[in-house]
Tab-separated table of C-alpha atoms in Angstrom:
chain	number	residue	atom	x	y	z
A	1	MET	CA	3.011	-21.039	-19.625
A	2	PRO	CA	-0.196	-22.877	-20.660
A	3	GLY	CA	-3.020	-23.958	-18.302
A	4	SER	CA	-4.881	-22.170	-15.525
A	5	LEU	CA	-2.998	-20.607	-12.647
A	6	LYS	CA	-4.221	-23.395	-10.362
A	7	GLU	CA	-2.928	-26.088	-12.722
A	8	GLN	CA	0.379	-24.289	-13.229
A	9	THR	CA	0.855	-23.900	-9.471
A	10	ALA	CA	0.030	-27.548	-8.771
A	11	LEU	CA	2.413	-28.700	-11.526
A	12	LEU	CA	5.196	-26.380	-10.386
A	13	LEU	CA	4.981	-27.286	-6.705
A	14	GLY	CA	4.453	-30.968	-7.482
A	15	ASP	CA	7.677	-30.945	-9.492
A	16	TYR	CA	9.583	-29.052	-6.790
A	17	PHE	CA	8.425	-31.358	-3.985
A	18	GLN	CA	9.242	-34.449	-6.025
A	19	HIS	CA	12.684	-33.028	-6.807
A	20	ARG	CA	13.192	-31.968	-3.166
A	21	LEU	CA	12.187	-35.385	-1.788
A	22	GLY	CA	14.631	-37.149	-4.077
A	23	GLY	CA	12.146	-38.537	-6.580
A	24	PRO	CA	13.111	-39.767	-10.064
A	25	ALA	CA	15.477	-37.360	-11.822
A	26	LEU	CA	13.043	-35.959	-14.368
A	27	PRO	CA	13.728	-32.800	-16.379
A	28	PRO	CA	11.796	-29.745	-15.099
A	29	PRO	CA	8.453	-29.445	-16.934
A	30	SER	CA	8.757	-25.668	-17.554
A	31	PRO	CA	11.253	-22.782	-17.327
A	32	ALA	CA	9.467	-21.676	-14.123
A	33	ALA	CA	9.984	-25.150	-12.621
A	34	GLU	CA	13.669	-25.014	-13.528
A	35	THR	CA	13.943	-21.559	-11.989
A	36	LEU	CA	12.139	-22.686	-8.823
A	37	ARG	CA	14.450	-25.695	-8.411
A	38	ARG	CA	17.544	-23.499	-8.822
A	39	ALA	CA	16.433	-20.501	-6.729
A	40	ALA	CA	15.059	-22.739	-3.948
A	41	SER	CA	18.228	-24.793	-3.817
A	42	GLU	CA	20.350	-21.623	-3.576
A	43	LEU	CA	18.183	-20.172	-0.805
A	44	GLU	CA	18.106	-23.436	1.137
A	45	SER	CA	21.916	-23.749	0.950
A	46	ARG	CA	22.329	-20.151	2.108
A	47	GLU	CA	19.903	-20.522	5.038
A	48	ARG	CA	20.536	-24.185	5.820
A	49	PRO	CA	20.679	-23.805	9.663
A	50	PHE	CA	17.237	-22.179	9.781
A	51	PHE	CA	15.537	-24.636	7.429
A	52	ARG	CA	17.137	-27.564	9.300
A	53	ALA	CA	15.881	-26.149	12.591
A	54	CYS	CA	12.337	-26.014	11.162
A	55	ARG	CA	12.199	-29.702	10.311
A	56	PRO	CA	11.265	-30.914	13.834
A	57	LEU	CA	8.203	-28.652	13.689
A	58	ALA	CA	6.673	-30.961	11.091
A	59	LEU	CA	7.215	-33.924	13.380
A	60	ASP	CA	6.048	-32.135	16.539
A	61	GLU	CA	2.795	-31.253	14.854
A	62	ARG	CA	2.640	-34.528	13.037
A	63	ARG	CA	-1.095	-34.630	13.252
A	64	GLU	CA	-1.453	-31.412	11.318
A	65	PRO	CA	1.680	-30.110	9.567
A	66	ALA	CA	-0.593	-28.720	6.840
A	67	ALA	CA	-2.285	-26.500	9.448
A	68	LEU	CA	1.147	-25.330	10.626
A	69	LEU	CA	2.076	-24.405	7.045
A	70	SER	CA	-1.200	-22.490	6.611
A	71	ARG	CA	-0.642	-20.533	9.838
A	72	VAL	CA	2.956	-19.683	8.908
A	73	ALA	CA	1.860	-18.569	5.415
A	74	GLU	CA	-0.860	-16.384	6.930
A	75	GLN	CA	1.580	-14.753	9.384
A	76	LEU	CA	4.304	-14.389	6.748
A	77	GLU	CA	2.289	-11.970	4.668
A	78	ALA	CA	0.595	-10.280	7.620
A	79	GLU	CA	3.329	-7.612	7.682
A	80	GLY	CA	4.166	-6.009	4.360
A	81	GLY	CA	2.279	-8.436	2.112
A	82	LEU	CA	3.962	-10.777	-0.334
A	83	ASN	CA	6.969	-10.496	-2.602
A	84	TRP	CA	8.717	-13.137	-4.735
A	85	GLY	CA	11.421	-13.601	-2.084
A	86	ARG	CA	8.804	-14.391	0.574
A	87	VAL	CA	7.015	-16.774	-1.798
A	88	LEU	CA	10.301	-18.577	-2.436
A	89	ALA	CA	11.112	-18.732	1.301
A	90	LEU	CA	7.654	-20.216	1.981
A	91	VAL	CA	8.115	-22.859	-0.729
A	92	VAL	CA	11.531	-23.833	0.676
A	93	PHE	CA	10.047	-23.980	4.201
A	94	ALA	CA	7.245	-26.274	2.992
A	95	GLY	CA	9.813	-28.413	1.162
A	96	SER	CA	11.859	-28.780	4.363
A	97	LEU	CA	8.779	-29.874	6.333
A	98	ALA	CA	7.855	-32.300	3.549
A	99	ALA	CA	11.372	-33.755	3.529
A	100	ALA	CA	11.215	-34.295	7.302
A	101	LEU	CA	7.833	-36.028	6.972
A	102	ALA	CA	8.985	-38.178	4.044
A	103	GLU	CA	12.021	-39.322	6.046
A	104	GLN	CA	9.616	-40.478	8.760
A	105	GLY	CA	7.593	-42.405	6.181
A	106	SER	CA	4.714	-39.908	5.944
A	107	ARG	CA	5.001	-39.369	2.192
A	108	GLU	CA	1.254	-38.831	1.873
A	109	GLU	CA	1.380	-36.039	4.436
A	110	ALA	CA	4.318	-34.536	2.537
A	111	GLY	CA	2.204	-34.549	-0.636
A	112	ARG	CA	-0.605	-32.903	1.314
A	113	LEU	CA	1.742	-29.981	2.091
A	114	ALA	CA	2.255	-29.410	-1.653
A	115	GLU	CA	-1.541	-29.379	-2.135
A	116	VAL	CA	-2.089	-26.949	0.751
A	117	LEU	CA	0.615	-24.605	-0.533
A	118	ALA	CA	-0.700	-24.776	-4.116
A	119	SER	CA	-4.197	-24.016	-2.899
A	120	TYR	CA	-2.970	-21.103	-0.740
A	121	LEU	CA	-0.996	-19.532	-3.586
A	122	ALA	CA	-3.358	-20.185	-6.487
A	123	GLU	CA	-6.612	-19.464	-4.649
A	124	GLU	CA	-6.015	-17.190	-1.662
A	125	LYS	CA	-3.172	-15.260	-3.324
A	126	ARG	CA	-4.488	-15.495	-6.865
A	127	GLU	CA	-4.879	-11.732	-7.263
A	128	TRP	CA	-1.331	-11.055	-6.094
A	129	LEU	CA	0.096	-13.738	-8.379
A	130	GLU	CA	-1.839	-12.444	-11.393
A	131	ALA	CA	-0.829	-8.860	-10.652
A	132	HIS	CA	2.825	-9.966	-10.660
A	133	GLY	CA	2.727	-11.893	-13.919
A	134	GLY	CA	1.957	-15.351	-12.502
A	135	TRP	CA	4.724	-17.954	-12.612
A	136	ASP	CA	6.154	-16.345	-15.745
A	137	GLY	CA	6.668	-13.275	-13.552
A	138	PHE	CA	8.470	-15.451	-10.997
A	139	CYS	CA	10.690	-16.850	-13.751
A	140	HIS	CA	11.293	-13.344	-15.080
A	141	PHE	CA	12.194	-11.996	-11.621
A	142	PHE	CA	14.639	-14.757	-10.676
A	143	ASN	CA	16.356	-14.771	-14.058
A	144	GLY	CA	17.399	-11.151	-14.242
A	145	HIS	CA	14.529	-9.916	-16.434
A	146	GLY	CA	13.653	-12.558	-18.924
A	147	SER	CA	16.824	-14.449	-19.757
A	148	GLN	CA	16.624	-18.240	-19.665
A	149	PRO	CA	17.689	-19.937	-16.410
A	150	THR	CA	20.717	-21.490	-18.061
A	151	ASP	CA	21.758	-18.037	-19.271
A	152	GLN	CA	21.886	-16.639	-15.724
A	153	ASN	CA	25.599	-17.326	-15.279
A	154	SER	CA	26.470	-15.926	-18.682
A	155	THR	CA	24.379	-12.817	-17.925
A	156	ILE	CA	26.222	-12.252	-14.664
A	157	SER	CA	29.557	-12.914	-16.407
A	158	SER	CA	28.637	-10.381	-19.097
A	159	ALA	CA	27.732	-7.823	-16.419
A	160	ILE	CA	31.083	-8.385	-14.674
A	161	MET	CA	32.960	-8.230	-17.984
A	162	ALA	CA	31.180	-4.984	-18.880
A	163	ALA	CA	32.087	-3.482	-15.490
A	164	ALA	CA	35.698	-4.618	-15.926
A	165	GLY	CA	35.698	-3.104	-19.433
A	166	PHE	CA	34.552	0.253	-18.096
A	167	GLY	CA	37.259	0.086	-15.426
A	168	LEU	CA	40.009	-0.690	-17.947
A	169	ALA	CA	38.802	2.052	-20.290
A	170	GLY	CA	38.878	4.546	-17.389
A	171	LEU	CA	42.390	3.425	-16.454
A	172	ALA	CA	43.556	3.817	-20.061
A	173	VAL	CA	42.097	7.345	-20.198
A	174	LEU	CA	43.814	8.237	-16.918
A	175	LEU	CA	47.171	6.945	-18.193
A	176	ALA	CA	46.743	8.773	-21.509
A	177	VAL	CA	45.935	12.066	-19.732
A	178	ARG	CA	49.011	11.769	-17.486
B	1	MET	CA	8.422	-26.818	43.334
B	2	PRO	CA	9.585	-24.766	40.404
B	3	GLY	CA	10.058	-27.736	38.021
B	4	LYS	CA	6.590	-29.048	38.790
B	5	THR	CA	4.984	-25.650	38.224
B	6	LEU	CA	6.806	-25.269	34.893
B	7	ARG	CA	5.730	-28.694	33.670
B	8	LYS	CA	2.164	-28.050	34.741
B	9	GLY	CA	2.156	-24.726	32.881
B	10	ALA	CA	3.546	-26.332	29.730
B	11	GLN	CA	0.881	-29.032	29.809
B	12	GLN	CA	-1.901	-26.542	30.228
B	13	SER	CA	-0.899	-24.269	27.359
B	14	PRO	CA	0.435	-26.135	24.319
B	15	ALA	CA	-1.360	-23.767	21.945
B	16	PRO	CA	0.577	-20.604	22.935
B	17	ALA	CA	3.855	-22.513	22.522
B	18	ALA	CA	2.825	-23.649	19.054
B	19	GLN	CA	1.667	-20.139	18.228
B	20	GLU	CA	5.037	-18.781	19.381
B	21	ALA	CA	6.807	-21.235	17.050
B	22	VAL	CA	4.595	-20.108	14.172
B	23	MET	CA	5.346	-16.445	14.903
B	24	GLN	CA	9.117	-17.020	15.108
B	25	CYS	CA	9.096	-19.118	11.978
B	26	SER	CA	7.097	-16.645	9.940
B	27	SER	CA	9.165	-13.718	11.202
B	28	GLN	CA	12.415	-15.447	10.178
B	29	LEU	CA	10.943	-16.477	6.802
B	30	ARG	CA	9.886	-12.868	6.251
B	31	LYS	CA	13.458	-11.676	6.859
B	32	ILE	CA	14.965	-14.385	4.645
B	33	GLY	CA	12.427	-13.675	1.902
B	34	ASP	CA	12.940	-9.917	2.033
B	35	ILE	CA	16.739	-10.256	1.841
B	36	CYS	CA	16.416	-12.669	-1.077
B	37	ASN	CA	13.985	-10.310	-2.810
B	38	LEU	CA	16.280	-7.313	-2.334
B	39	GLN	CA	19.368	-9.197	-3.539
B	40	GLN	CA	17.547	-10.328	-6.673
B	41	LYS	CA	16.247	-6.804	-7.315
B	42	ILE	CA	19.809	-5.419	-7.095
B	43	LEU	CA	21.069	-8.180	-9.386
B	44	ASN	CA	18.291	-7.390	-11.863
B	45	VAL	CA	19.186	-3.673	-11.839
B	46	ILE	CA	22.880	-4.474	-12.425
B	47	THR	CA	21.961	-6.854	-15.236
B	48	LYS	CA	19.683	-4.249	-16.794
B	49	LEU	CA	22.396	-1.579	-16.555
B	50	PHE	CA	25.223	-3.583	-18.053
B	51	CYS	CA	23.303	-5.974	-20.306
B	52	PRO	CA	20.220	-4.004	-21.438
B	53	GLY	CA	19.652	-6.358	-24.381
B	54	THR	CA	19.101	-9.540	-22.301
């Protein structure tokens, strides 16, 4: 992925927030952006009650939702550090706050959340990101070790087919022995 | 008056309430993130085992 980590992060989160807030249906600018859209959507669907319950927080602290996001990010990694799952959960959380703000007409404040998150990840957590392969590492992790996002389903299907193949072969051997 | 005391307490300490919300939120996000991370790790191991070429 070309560009500095800061640029990549800003581009990636900018695309996700725009996608999350129902902006124009543009194609994702990079494989990492496509992966983030997919993985975030899956996580948000799976944990919908929690992310819905978080939305009023943005409105309660309407004067400073960016400060709320910073405090949550700080606490999130206070125990056990970061991992890609926690990074994804934080991005989805920020997206939920941004969506709540945008619905109330505070689109600028929603954009500010993307900036705060990009700055937190690319500056404060730069070392961690670099040590884990940057956003290519994220893409790699959430796509089952390097396959393209669109290949994820076929990879899982192949894994299931392989497992089924082993099972059938074992059954055939058992029948042959008897 | 219990209601009055409660309201007075809430007015005097908005910061601890906000801090409590931050703690609960981050704790839940930590759990969600860790589960997601573990699930993806297991999926990656399965993929690597059965589809080593991908």
